[in-house]
Amino acid sequence: METMDDYKDELEASFRRINEGDIISGTVIDVNEEEVTLDLKYYAQGIIKVADLSNDPDFNIMEQVHKGDVIEATVVQTDDGAGNIVLSKKEANDILAWDKLKQMMEDETTVKVRIKESVPSGVVTYLEGIRAFIPASQLALTYVEDTEAYVGMTVQAVIITVEKDIQKLVLSAKMIQREQAIVEKTQRIGRLTTG
């Protein structure tokens, strides 16, 4: 015998209101070259066009988005004319990523980033979809003259500056390398024997 509890989720979905500007979560149910379709536990599905997924110029929808992934996105339009809700992960990311980055800085989280381009006095990469800068003085234990050589390389780094208001994100690979050098030196000393 069916009861009202069996239809609880459907009932809640029918009363739920989704408005433009809301940040909502959805589960990926389909991915193609142009867009991602999300199940929002709502009577309509969410659609995110590839251009609204990431600021990273190397972003690849087919490699980086999979069925079952949970994505947070901002509601751009409540009906695209085909009954779908139009979403933007980029917009939500611009709001949510800064809080996450600030937490990562406070926790001194080590991140792996791929260097995308060389710019005057440093290099550019992307972290959580946000453009990040690594000054030449923070790339290695010694000052790096030729930053062009780092393009395409993956480095470990920590966040040293997060300023949401001016969209400033600065990383340091040097701090990680310094810690590794201390550990290696301590291990070498520990292996030395008398004579």
Short mmCIF file of N, CA and C in Angstrom, two decimals:
data_model
loop_
_atom_site.label_atom_id
_atom_site.label_comp_id
_atom_site.label_asym_id
_atom_site.label_seq_id
_atom_site.Cartn_x
_atom_site.Cartn_y
_atom_site.Cartn_z
N MET A 1 0.84 -1.19 0.00
CA MET A 1 0.00 0.00 0.00
C MET A 1 0.89 1.26 0.00
N GLU A 2 0.67 2.14 -0.96
CA GLU A 2 1.47 3.36 -1.05
C GLU A 2 0.97 4.40 -0.06
N THR A 3 1.92 5.14 0.51
CA THR A 3 1.55 6.21 1.45
C THR A 3 2.09 7.54 0.92
N MET A 4 1.78 8.61 1.62
CA MET A 4 2.26 9.94 1.22
C MET A 4 3.79 10.01 1.28
N ASP A 5 4.40 9.23 2.19
CA ASP A 5 5.86 9.22 2.30
C ASP A 5 6.54 8.78 1.00
N ASP A 6 5.88 7.89 0.25
CA ASP A 6 6.44 7.41 -1.00
C ASP A 6 6.58 8.54 -2.02
N TYR A 7 5.80 9.58 -1.85
CA TYR A 7 5.81 10.71 -2.81
C TYR A 7 6.41 11.97 -2.20
N LYS A 8 7.07 11.81 -1.02
CA LYS A 8 7.60 12.97 -0.31
C LYS A 8 8.54 13.82 -1.17
N ASP A 9 9.51 13.17 -1.85
CA ASP A 9 10.47 13.91 -2.68
C ASP A 9 9.78 14.67 -3.81
N GLU A 10 8.83 14.00 -4.47
CA GLU A 10 8.09 14.65 -5.56
C GLU A 10 7.27 15.83 -5.04
N LEU A 11 6.68 15.66 -3.85
CA LEU A 11 5.89 16.75 -3.25
C LEU A 11 6.77 17.95 -2.92
N GLU A 12 7.94 17.65 -2.30
CA GLU A 12 8.87 18.74 -1.96
C GLU A 12 9.34 19.47 -3.22
N ALA A 13 9.63 18.72 -4.28
CA ALA A 13 10.08 19.32 -5.54
C ALA A 13 9.01 20.22 -6.13
N SER A 14 7.74 19.83 -5.98
CA SER A 14 6.66 20.62 -6.56
C SER A 14 6.45 21.95 -5.83
N PHE A 15 6.85 22.01 -4.54
CA PHE A 15 6.69 23.25 -3.77
C PHE A 15 7.93 24.13 -3.80
N ARG A 16 9.05 23.53 -4.17
CA ARG A 16 10.33 24.25 -4.17
C ARG A 16 10.32 25.35 -5.22
N ARG A 17 10.88 26.51 -4.86
CA ARG A 17 10.97 27.63 -5.80
C ARG A 17 12.44 27.82 -6.16
N ILE A 18 12.72 27.91 -7.43
CA ILE A 18 14.07 28.21 -7.89
C ILE A 18 14.02 29.56 -8.59
N ASN A 19 14.88 30.48 -8.13
CA ASN A 19 14.87 31.84 -8.68
C ASN A 19 16.21 32.17 -9.31
N GLU A 20 16.20 33.12 -10.24
CA GLU A 20 17.45 33.58 -10.86
C GLU A 20 18.37 34.12 -9.77
N GLY A 21 19.65 33.77 -9.86
CA GLY A 21 20.62 34.23 -8.86
C GLY A 21 20.87 33.22 -7.76
N ASP A 22 19.96 32.24 -7.58
CA ASP A 22 20.15 31.19 -6.56
C ASP A 22 21.35 30.33 -6.92
N ILE A 23 22.06 29.85 -5.91
CA ILE A 23 23.12 28.86 -6.14
C ILE A 23 22.55 27.51 -5.70
N ILE A 24 22.50 26.58 -6.63
CA ILE A 24 21.90 25.28 -6.35
C ILE A 24 22.85 24.15 -6.75
N SER A 25 22.61 22.96 -6.18
CA SER A 25 23.42 21.78 -6.49
C SER A 25 22.62 20.84 -7.37
N GLY A 26 23.33 20.16 -8.26
CA GLY A 26 22.68 19.15 -9.09
C GLY A 26 23.65 18.05 -9.42
N THR A 27 23.11 16.89 -9.76
CA THR A 27 23.93 15.73 -10.12
C THR A 27 23.98 15.60 -11.64
N VAL A 28 25.17 15.42 -12.19
CA VAL A 28 25.33 15.30 -13.64
C VAL A 28 24.67 14.00 -14.12
N ILE A 29 23.75 14.15 -15.09
CA ILE A 29 23.11 12.95 -15.67
C ILE A 29 23.47 12.77 -17.15
N ASP A 30 24.05 13.84 -17.75
CA ASP A 30 24.47 13.72 -19.15
C ASP A 30 25.55 14.75 -19.45
N VAL A 31 26.55 14.35 -20.26
CA VAL A 31 27.63 15.25 -20.67
C VAL A 31 27.84 15.08 -22.16
N ASN A 32 27.90 16.20 -22.90
CA ASN A 32 28.34 16.13 -24.30
C ASN A 32 29.26 17.33 -24.56
N GLU A 33 29.73 17.47 -25.78
CA GLU A 33 30.72 18.53 -26.10
C GLU A 33 30.19 19.93 -25.84
N GLU A 34 28.85 20.11 -25.92
CA GLU A 34 28.27 21.45 -25.80
C GLU A 34 27.79 21.82 -24.41
N GLU A 35 27.32 20.80 -23.65
CA GLU A 35 26.69 21.14 -22.36
C GLU A 35 26.64 19.96 -21.40
N VAL A 36 26.30 20.30 -20.15
CA VAL A 36 26.11 19.31 -19.09
C VAL A 36 24.65 19.41 -18.64
N THR A 37 24.02 18.25 -18.43
CA THR A 37 22.64 18.23 -17.93
C THR A 37 22.66 17.75 -16.49
N LEU A 38 21.94 18.48 -15.61
CA LEU A 38 21.91 18.15 -14.19
C LEU A 38 20.52 17.76 -13.73
N ASP A 39 20.47 16.79 -12.82
CA ASP A 39 19.24 16.46 -12.12
C ASP A 39 19.22 17.35 -10.87
N LEU A 40 18.23 18.22 -10.78
CA LEU A 40 18.15 19.17 -9.68
C LEU A 40 17.14 18.74 -8.61
N LYS A 41 16.61 17.52 -8.74
CA LYS A 41 15.52 17.04 -7.86
C LYS A 41 14.39 18.07 -7.90
N TYR A 42 14.02 18.41 -9.12
CA TYR A 42 13.04 19.46 -9.39
C TYR A 42 12.31 19.00 -10.64
N TYR A 43 11.18 19.64 -10.96
CA TYR A 43 10.44 19.17 -12.14
C TYR A 43 11.16 19.49 -13.45
N ALA A 44 12.15 20.40 -13.41
CA ALA A 44 12.92 20.73 -14.61
C ALA A 44 14.38 20.36 -14.40
N GLN A 45 15.07 20.08 -15.51
CA GLN A 45 16.49 19.77 -15.44
C GLN A 45 17.31 21.05 -15.58
N GLY A 46 18.56 20.99 -15.14
CA GLY A 46 19.46 22.12 -15.29
C GLY A 46 20.42 21.88 -16.44
N ILE A 47 20.72 22.96 -17.17
CA ILE A 47 21.65 22.88 -18.30
C ILE A 47 22.76 23.89 -18.08
N ILE A 48 24.03 23.43 -18.22
CA ILE A 48 25.17 24.35 -18.17
C ILE A 48 25.90 24.23 -19.50
N LYS A 49 25.95 25.32 -20.25
CA LYS A 49 26.68 25.34 -21.53
C LYS A 49 28.18 25.29 -21.23
N VAL A 50 28.96 24.75 -22.14
CA VAL A 50 30.40 24.59 -21.94
C VAL A 50 31.08 25.93 -21.61
N ALA A 51 30.62 27.02 -22.21
CA ALA A 51 31.22 28.34 -21.97
C ALA A 51 30.98 28.83 -20.54
N ASP A 52 29.97 28.25 -19.87
CA ASP A 52 29.65 28.67 -18.50
C ASP A 52 30.17 27.70 -17.44
N LEU A 53 31.07 26.78 -17.84
CA LEU A 53 31.58 25.79 -16.90
C LEU A 53 32.86 26.21 -16.17
N SER A 54 33.80 26.82 -16.90
CA SER A 54 35.09 27.14 -16.28
C SER A 54 35.79 28.30 -16.96
N ASN A 55 36.59 29.04 -16.18
CA ASN A 55 37.41 30.13 -16.73
C ASN A 55 38.74 29.60 -17.26
N ASP A 56 39.06 28.36 -16.92
CA ASP A 56 40.34 27.77 -17.32
C ASP A 56 40.34 27.54 -18.84
N PRO A 57 41.30 28.18 -19.58
CA PRO A 57 41.31 28.02 -21.04
C PRO A 57 41.56 26.58 -21.49
N ASP A 58 42.16 25.74 -20.63
CA ASP A 58 42.43 24.34 -21.00
C ASP A 58 41.33 23.39 -20.54
N PHE A 59 40.23 23.94 -20.05
CA PHE A 59 39.14 23.09 -19.54
C PHE A 59 38.62 22.18 -20.65
N ASN A 60 38.46 20.89 -20.32
CA ASN A 60 37.94 19.92 -21.29
C ASN A 60 36.72 19.25 -20.67
N ILE A 61 35.54 19.57 -21.20
CA ILE A 61 34.27 19.09 -20.64
C ILE A 61 34.21 17.56 -20.56
N MET A 62 34.67 16.88 -21.61
CA MET A 62 34.56 15.42 -21.64
C MET A 62 35.54 14.73 -20.68
N GLU A 63 36.65 15.39 -20.36
CA GLU A 63 37.63 14.80 -19.44
C GLU A 63 37.35 15.17 -17.99
N GLN A 64 36.80 16.37 -17.78
CA GLN A 64 36.70 16.88 -16.42
C GLN A 64 35.31 16.82 -15.79
N VAL A 65 34.29 16.46 -16.57
CA VAL A 65 32.94 16.33 -16.02
C VAL A 65 32.43 14.92 -16.32
N HIS A 66 31.88 14.27 -15.28
CA HIS A 66 31.42 12.89 -15.44
C HIS A 66 30.03 12.71 -14.84
N LYS A 67 29.30 11.72 -15.36
CA LYS A 67 27.99 11.38 -14.79
C LYS A 67 28.17 11.07 -13.31
N GLY A 68 27.27 11.59 -12.49
CA GLY A 68 27.35 11.33 -11.06
C GLY A 68 28.03 12.45 -10.28
N ASP A 69 28.80 13.31 -10.98
CA ASP A 69 29.43 14.46 -10.32
C ASP A 69 28.36 15.39 -9.77
N VAL A 70 28.63 16.00 -8.62
CA VAL A 70 27.71 17.00 -8.08
C VAL A 70 28.32 18.37 -8.36
N ILE A 71 27.53 19.23 -8.99
CA ILE A 71 28.01 20.56 -9.39
C ILE A 71 27.14 21.63 -8.74
N GLU A 72 27.79 22.66 -8.21
CA GLU A 72 27.07 23.82 -7.69
C GLU A 72 27.11 24.90 -8.78
N ALA A 73 25.95 25.49 -9.05
CA ALA A 73 25.87 26.48 -10.12
C ALA A 73 24.85 27.55 -9.78
N THR A 74 24.98 28.70 -10.46
CA THR A 74 24.05 29.81 -10.27
C THR A 74 22.95 29.73 -11.32
N VAL A 75 21.70 30.00 -10.92
CA VAL A 75 20.58 30.01 -11.84
C VAL A 75 20.65 31.31 -12.65
N VAL A 76 20.78 31.16 -13.98
CA VAL A 76 20.86 32.32 -14.87
C VAL A 76 19.48 32.63 -15.44
N GLN A 77 18.73 31.57 -15.74
CA GLN A 77 17.40 31.69 -16.36
C GLN A 77 16.55 30.51 -15.89
N THR A 78 15.32 30.77 -15.49
CA THR A 78 14.49 29.68 -14.97
C THR A 78 13.82 28.86 -16.07
N ASP A 79 13.84 29.35 -17.32
CA ASP A 79 13.28 28.57 -18.43
C ASP A 79 13.96 28.99 -19.73
N ASP A 80 14.59 28.03 -20.40
CA ASP A 80 15.30 28.35 -21.64
C ASP A 80 14.39 28.25 -22.87
N GLY A 81 13.09 28.07 -22.64
CA GLY A 81 12.15 27.93 -23.75
C GLY A 81 11.83 26.47 -24.01
N ALA A 82 12.72 25.57 -23.52
CA ALA A 82 12.49 24.14 -23.68
C ALA A 82 12.19 23.50 -22.32
N GLY A 83 11.95 24.35 -21.32
CA GLY A 83 11.59 23.86 -19.99
C GLY A 83 12.77 23.56 -19.09
N ASN A 84 13.98 23.87 -19.53
CA ASN A 84 15.17 23.63 -18.71
C ASN A 84 15.58 24.88 -17.96
N ILE A 85 16.30 24.69 -16.85
CA ILE A 85 16.83 25.80 -16.08
C ILE A 85 18.27 26.03 -16.54
N VAL A 86 18.58 27.25 -16.96
CA VAL A 86 19.93 27.58 -17.44
C VAL A 86 20.79 27.98 -16.25
N LEU A 87 21.96 27.31 -16.14
CA LEU A 87 22.85 27.51 -15.00
C LEU A 87 24.24 27.95 -15.44
N SER A 88 25.00 28.52 -14.50
CA SER A 88 26.39 28.87 -14.76
C SER A 88 27.24 28.43 -13.58
N LYS A 89 28.17 27.52 -13.86
CA LYS A 89 29.11 27.08 -12.81
C LYS A 89 30.14 28.19 -12.58
N LYS A 90 30.49 28.92 -13.65
CA LYS A 90 31.47 30.00 -13.53
C LYS A 90 31.01 31.06 -12.54
N GLU A 91 29.74 31.44 -12.65
CA GLU A 91 29.20 32.47 -11.74
C GLU A 91 29.22 31.99 -10.29
N ALA A 92 28.76 30.75 -10.07
CA ALA A 92 28.75 30.19 -8.70
C ALA A 92 30.17 30.07 -8.19
N ASN A 93 31.07 29.64 -9.08
CA ASN A 93 32.47 29.45 -8.71
C ASN A 93 33.10 30.77 -8.27
N ASP A 94 32.74 31.85 -8.97
CA ASP A 94 33.29 33.17 -8.62
C ASP A 94 32.90 33.56 -7.20
N ILE A 95 31.78 33.03 -6.72
CA ILE A 95 31.32 33.32 -5.35
C ILE A 95 31.89 32.30 -4.38
N LEU A 96 31.70 31.01 -4.68
CA LEU A 96 32.07 29.93 -3.75
C LEU A 96 33.58 29.65 -3.69
N ALA A 97 34.27 29.77 -4.83
CA ALA A 97 35.69 29.40 -4.87
C ALA A 97 36.53 30.26 -3.94
N TRP A 98 36.21 31.54 -3.82
CA TRP A 98 37.03 32.43 -2.99
C TRP A 98 37.01 31.99 -1.53
N ASP A 99 35.84 31.56 -1.04
CA ASP A 99 35.76 31.07 0.35
C ASP A 99 36.60 29.80 0.51
N LYS A 100 36.50 28.92 -0.50
CA LYS A 100 37.25 27.67 -0.47
C LYS A 100 38.76 27.96 -0.51
N LEU A 101 39.17 28.91 -1.36
CA LEU A 101 40.58 29.27 -1.48
C LEU A 101 41.11 29.87 -0.19
N LYS A 102 40.29 30.70 0.46
CA LYS A 102 40.69 31.32 1.73
C LYS A 102 40.93 30.23 2.78
N GLN A 103 40.02 29.23 2.81
CA GLN A 103 40.15 28.11 3.74
C GLN A 103 41.42 27.31 3.45
N MET A 104 41.69 27.09 2.16
CA MET A 104 42.89 26.34 1.75
C MET A 104 44.15 27.09 2.17
N MET A 105 44.12 28.43 2.10
CA MET A 105 45.28 29.22 2.53
C MET A 105 45.47 29.08 4.04
N GLU A 106 44.36 29.19 4.79
CA GLU A 106 44.44 29.07 6.25
C GLU A 106 44.94 27.68 6.67
N ASP A 107 44.51 26.65 5.94
CA ASP A 107 44.91 25.27 6.25
C ASP A 107 46.30 24.92 5.69
N GLU A 108 46.89 25.86 4.95
CA GLU A 108 48.19 25.65 4.29
C GLU A 108 48.17 24.40 3.41
N THR A 109 47.08 24.23 2.67
CA THR A 109 46.90 23.07 1.79
C THR A 109 47.88 23.13 0.61
N THR A 110 48.53 22.01 0.35
CA THR A 110 49.42 21.90 -0.82
C THR A 110 48.56 21.54 -2.03
N VAL A 111 48.72 22.29 -3.11
CA VAL A 111 47.94 22.05 -4.33
C VAL A 111 48.88 21.77 -5.50
N LYS A 112 48.37 21.00 -6.47
CA LYS A 112 49.13 20.77 -7.70
C LYS A 112 48.49 21.61 -8.78
N VAL A 113 49.29 22.43 -9.44
CA VAL A 113 48.77 23.28 -10.51
C VAL A 113 49.65 23.17 -11.75
N ARG A 114 49.02 23.36 -12.91
CA ARG A 114 49.76 23.30 -14.18
C ARG A 114 49.96 24.73 -14.66
N ILE A 115 51.18 25.08 -14.97
CA ILE A 115 51.50 26.44 -15.43
C ILE A 115 50.94 26.63 -16.84
N LYS A 116 50.13 27.67 -17.03
CA LYS A 116 49.47 27.90 -18.32
C LYS A 116 50.24 28.87 -19.21
N GLU A 117 50.77 29.95 -18.58
CA GLU A 117 51.46 30.93 -19.41
C GLU A 117 52.49 31.71 -18.59
N SER A 118 53.44 32.28 -19.32
CA SER A 118 54.47 33.11 -18.71
C SER A 118 54.06 34.56 -18.91
N VAL A 119 54.15 35.35 -17.85
CA VAL A 119 53.82 36.78 -17.93
C VAL A 119 55.00 37.54 -17.33
N PRO A 120 55.07 38.87 -17.54
CA PRO A 120 56.18 39.61 -16.93
C PRO A 120 56.23 39.35 -15.42
N SER A 121 57.37 38.99 -14.93
CA SER A 121 57.67 38.75 -13.51
C SER A 121 57.00 37.52 -12.88
N GLY A 122 56.57 36.55 -13.70
CA GLY A 122 56.01 35.34 -13.12
C GLY A 122 55.27 34.46 -14.11
N VAL A 123 54.40 33.58 -13.56
CA VAL A 123 53.60 32.68 -14.41
C VAL A 123 52.15 32.68 -13.93
N VAL A 124 51.26 32.20 -14.82
CA VAL A 124 49.83 32.14 -14.52
C VAL A 124 49.37 30.69 -14.54
N THR A 125 48.50 30.36 -13.59
CA THR A 125 47.88 29.04 -13.55
C THR A 125 46.43 29.24 -13.12
N TYR A 126 45.68 28.14 -12.97
CA TYR A 126 44.29 28.24 -12.50
C TYR A 126 44.09 27.29 -11.34
N LEU A 127 43.40 27.76 -10.31
CA LEU A 127 43.09 26.94 -9.15
C LEU A 127 41.62 27.17 -8.80
N GLU A 128 40.85 26.08 -8.73
CA GLU A 128 39.40 26.17 -8.49
C GLU A 128 38.74 27.07 -9.53
N GLY A 129 39.28 27.06 -10.76
CA GLY A 129 38.70 27.86 -11.84
C GLY A 129 39.05 29.34 -11.77
N ILE A 130 39.87 29.72 -10.81
CA ILE A 130 40.26 31.13 -10.64
C ILE A 130 41.70 31.30 -11.13
N ARG A 131 41.94 32.40 -11.87
CA ARG A 131 43.28 32.71 -12.39
C ARG A 131 44.20 33.03 -11.21
N ALA A 132 45.35 32.36 -11.17
CA ALA A 132 46.30 32.55 -10.07
C ALA A 132 47.67 32.93 -10.63
N PHE A 133 48.40 33.71 -9.85
CA PHE A 133 49.72 34.20 -10.24
C PHE A 133 50.79 33.61 -9.31
N ILE A 134 51.89 33.15 -9.90
CA ILE A 134 53.06 32.73 -9.10
C ILE A 134 54.21 33.66 -9.52
N PRO A 135 54.64 34.55 -8.62
CA PRO A 135 55.76 35.44 -8.96
C PRO A 135 57.03 34.63 -9.24
N ALA A 136 57.90 35.15 -10.09
CA ALA A 136 59.16 34.47 -10.41
C ALA A 136 59.96 34.19 -9.14
N SER A 137 59.86 35.08 -8.16
CA SER A 137 60.60 34.91 -6.90
C SER A 137 60.03 33.77 -6.05
N GLN A 138 58.81 33.28 -6.40
CA GLN A 138 58.17 32.21 -5.63
C GLN A 138 58.09 30.89 -6.41
N LEU A 139 58.75 30.83 -7.56
CA LEU A 139 58.69 29.62 -8.40
C LEU A 139 59.66 28.54 -7.95
N ALA A 140 60.83 28.96 -7.46
CA ALA A 140 61.86 27.99 -7.08
C ALA A 140 62.68 28.56 -5.92
N LEU A 141 63.59 27.75 -5.39
CA LEU A 141 64.42 28.20 -4.27
C LEU A 141 65.33 29.37 -4.67
N THR A 142 65.70 29.42 -5.96
CA THR A 142 66.48 30.55 -6.46
C THR A 142 65.60 31.35 -7.42
N TYR A 143 65.92 32.61 -7.64
CA TYR A 143 65.12 33.45 -8.53
C TYR A 143 65.13 32.88 -9.95
N VAL A 144 63.96 32.81 -10.57
CA VAL A 144 63.84 32.25 -11.92
C VAL A 144 63.84 33.39 -12.94
N GLU A 145 64.84 33.37 -13.81
CA GLU A 145 64.97 34.39 -14.85
C GLU A 145 64.03 34.05 -16.02
N ASP A 146 64.08 32.77 -16.47
CA ASP A 146 63.31 32.33 -17.64
C ASP A 146 62.03 31.60 -17.22
N THR A 147 60.95 32.34 -17.03
CA THR A 147 59.68 31.74 -16.60
C THR A 147 59.02 30.95 -17.74
N GLU A 148 59.40 31.25 -18.98
CA GLU A 148 58.84 30.58 -20.16
C GLU A 148 59.08 29.06 -20.07
N ALA A 149 60.20 28.66 -19.48
CA ALA A 149 60.56 27.24 -19.37
C ALA A 149 59.58 26.47 -18.48
N TYR A 150 58.82 27.19 -17.64
CA TYR A 150 57.88 26.55 -16.72
C TYR A 150 56.51 26.26 -17.34
N VAL A 151 56.21 26.86 -18.50
CA VAL A 151 54.91 26.68 -19.14
C VAL A 151 54.68 25.20 -19.46
N GLY A 152 53.55 24.67 -19.00
CA GLY A 152 53.22 23.26 -19.21
C GLY A 152 53.62 22.36 -18.05
N MET A 153 54.49 22.88 -17.17
CA MET A 153 54.93 22.09 -16.02
C MET A 153 53.86 22.07 -14.93
N THR A 154 53.83 20.97 -14.16
CA THR A 154 52.95 20.90 -13.00
C THR A 154 53.82 21.09 -11.77
N VAL A 155 53.40 22.01 -10.90
CA VAL A 155 54.18 22.28 -9.68
C VAL A 155 53.28 22.17 -8.45
N GLN A 156 53.92 21.89 -7.32
CA GLN A 156 53.20 21.91 -6.05
C GLN A 156 53.36 23.29 -5.46
N ALA A 157 52.27 23.81 -4.88
CA ALA A 157 52.32 25.16 -4.34
C ALA A 157 51.37 25.31 -3.16
N VAL A 158 51.53 26.42 -2.46
CA VAL A 158 50.57 26.81 -1.41
C VAL A 158 50.07 28.20 -1.74
N ILE A 159 48.89 28.52 -1.23
CA ILE A 159 48.31 29.85 -1.46
C ILE A 159 48.90 30.82 -0.44
N ILE A 160 49.36 31.98 -0.93
CA ILE A 160 49.91 32.97 0.00
C ILE A 160 49.08 34.25 0.05
N THR A 161 48.23 34.49 -0.96
CA THR A 161 47.37 35.68 -0.96
C THR A 161 46.02 35.35 -1.57
N VAL A 162 44.94 35.69 -0.87
CA VAL A 162 43.58 35.56 -1.39
C VAL A 162 42.86 36.88 -1.13
N GLU A 163 42.60 37.65 -2.20
CA GLU A 163 41.87 38.91 -2.06
C GLU A 163 40.72 38.93 -3.06
N LYS A 164 39.55 38.50 -2.59
CA LYS A 164 38.38 38.36 -3.44
C LYS A 164 37.97 39.69 -4.09
N ASP A 165 38.01 40.78 -3.30
CA ASP A 165 37.55 42.10 -3.80
C ASP A 165 38.28 42.52 -5.08
N ILE A 166 39.58 42.24 -5.13
CA ILE A 166 40.34 42.65 -6.32
C ILE A 166 40.74 41.45 -7.19
N GLN A 167 40.11 40.28 -6.92
CA GLN A 167 40.34 39.07 -7.70
C GLN A 167 41.84 38.71 -7.76
N LYS A 168 42.49 38.77 -6.59
CA LYS A 168 43.93 38.51 -6.53
C LYS A 168 44.19 37.19 -5.81
N LEU A 169 44.83 36.26 -6.54
CA LEU A 169 45.18 34.96 -5.98
C LEU A 169 46.66 34.71 -6.30
N VAL A 170 47.47 34.59 -5.24
CA VAL A 170 48.92 34.40 -5.43
C VAL A 170 49.35 33.10 -4.75
N LEU A 171 50.18 32.32 -5.47
CA LEU A 171 50.67 31.05 -4.96
C LEU A 171 52.19 31.08 -4.82
N SER A 172 52.73 30.14 -4.03
CA SER A 172 54.17 29.99 -3.88
C SER A 172 54.55 28.52 -3.99
N ALA A 173 55.45 28.22 -4.93
CA ALA A 173 56.01 26.87 -5.05
C ALA A 173 57.27 26.79 -4.21
N LYS A 174 57.90 27.94 -4.00
CA LYS A 174 59.16 28.03 -3.26
C LYS A 174 59.00 27.51 -1.82
N MET A 175 57.89 27.85 -1.18
CA MET A 175 57.68 27.44 0.21
C MET A 175 57.64 25.92 0.35
N ILE A 176 57.02 25.25 -0.62
CA ILE A 176 56.95 23.78 -0.61
C ILE A 176 58.36 23.21 -0.82
N GLN A 177 59.09 23.78 -1.78
CA GLN A 177 60.44 23.29 -2.07
C GLN A 177 61.37 23.49 -0.87
N ARG A 178 61.19 24.61 -0.17
CA ARG A 178 62.03 24.88 1.01
C ARG A 178 61.78 23.81 2.08
N GLU A 179 60.49 23.49 2.30
CA GLU A 179 60.13 22.45 3.29
C GLU A 179 60.73 21.10 2.89
N GLN A 180 60.62 20.77 1.59
CA GLN A 180 61.16 19.49 1.10
C GLN A 180 62.68 19.43 1.28
N ALA A 181 63.35 20.56 1.03
CA ALA A 181 64.81 20.61 1.17
C ALA A 181 65.22 20.39 2.63
N ILE A 182 64.46 20.95 3.56
CA ILE A 182 64.75 20.77 4.99
C ILE A 182 64.58 19.31 5.38
N VAL A 183 63.50 18.69 4.90
CA VAL A 183 63.23 17.27 5.20
C VAL A 183 64.35 16.40 4.64
N GLU A 184 64.75 16.66 3.38
CA GLU A 184 65.82 15.87 2.75
C GLU A 184 67.14 16.02 3.51
N LYS A 185 67.45 17.27 3.92
CA LYS A 185 68.69 17.52 4.65
C LYS A 185 68.68 16.77 5.98
N THR A 186 67.54 16.80 6.68
CA THR A 186 67.40 16.10 7.96
C THR A 186 67.58 14.60 7.77
N GLN A 187 67.01 14.05 6.68
CA GLN A 187 67.15 12.62 6.41
C GLN A 187 68.60 12.25 6.10
N ARG A 188 69.29 13.12 5.33
CA ARG A 188 70.69 12.86 4.99
C ARG A 188 71.55 12.85 6.26
N ILE A 189 71.32 13.83 7.13
CA ILE A 189 72.06 13.92 8.39
C ILE A 189 71.78 12.69 9.25
N GLY A 190 70.54 12.24 9.25
CA GLY A 190 70.13 11.06 10.03
C GLY A 190 70.80 9.79 9.55
N ARG A 191 71.19 9.74 8.27
CA ARG A 191 71.83 8.54 7.70
C ARG A 191 73.36 8.52 7.92
N LEU A 192 73.91 9.67 8.33
CA LEU A 192 75.35 9.74 8.54
C LEU A 192 75.75 8.91 9.76
N THR A 193 76.88 8.25 9.63
CA THR A 193 77.39 7.47 10.76
C THR A 193 78.79 7.99 11.10
N THR A 194 79.20 7.74 12.31
CA THR A 194 80.54 8.19 12.75
C THR A 194 81.62 7.59 11.87
N GLY A 195 82.57 8.44 11.45
CA GLY A 195 83.68 7.97 10.63
C GLY A 195 83.37 8.05 9.15
#
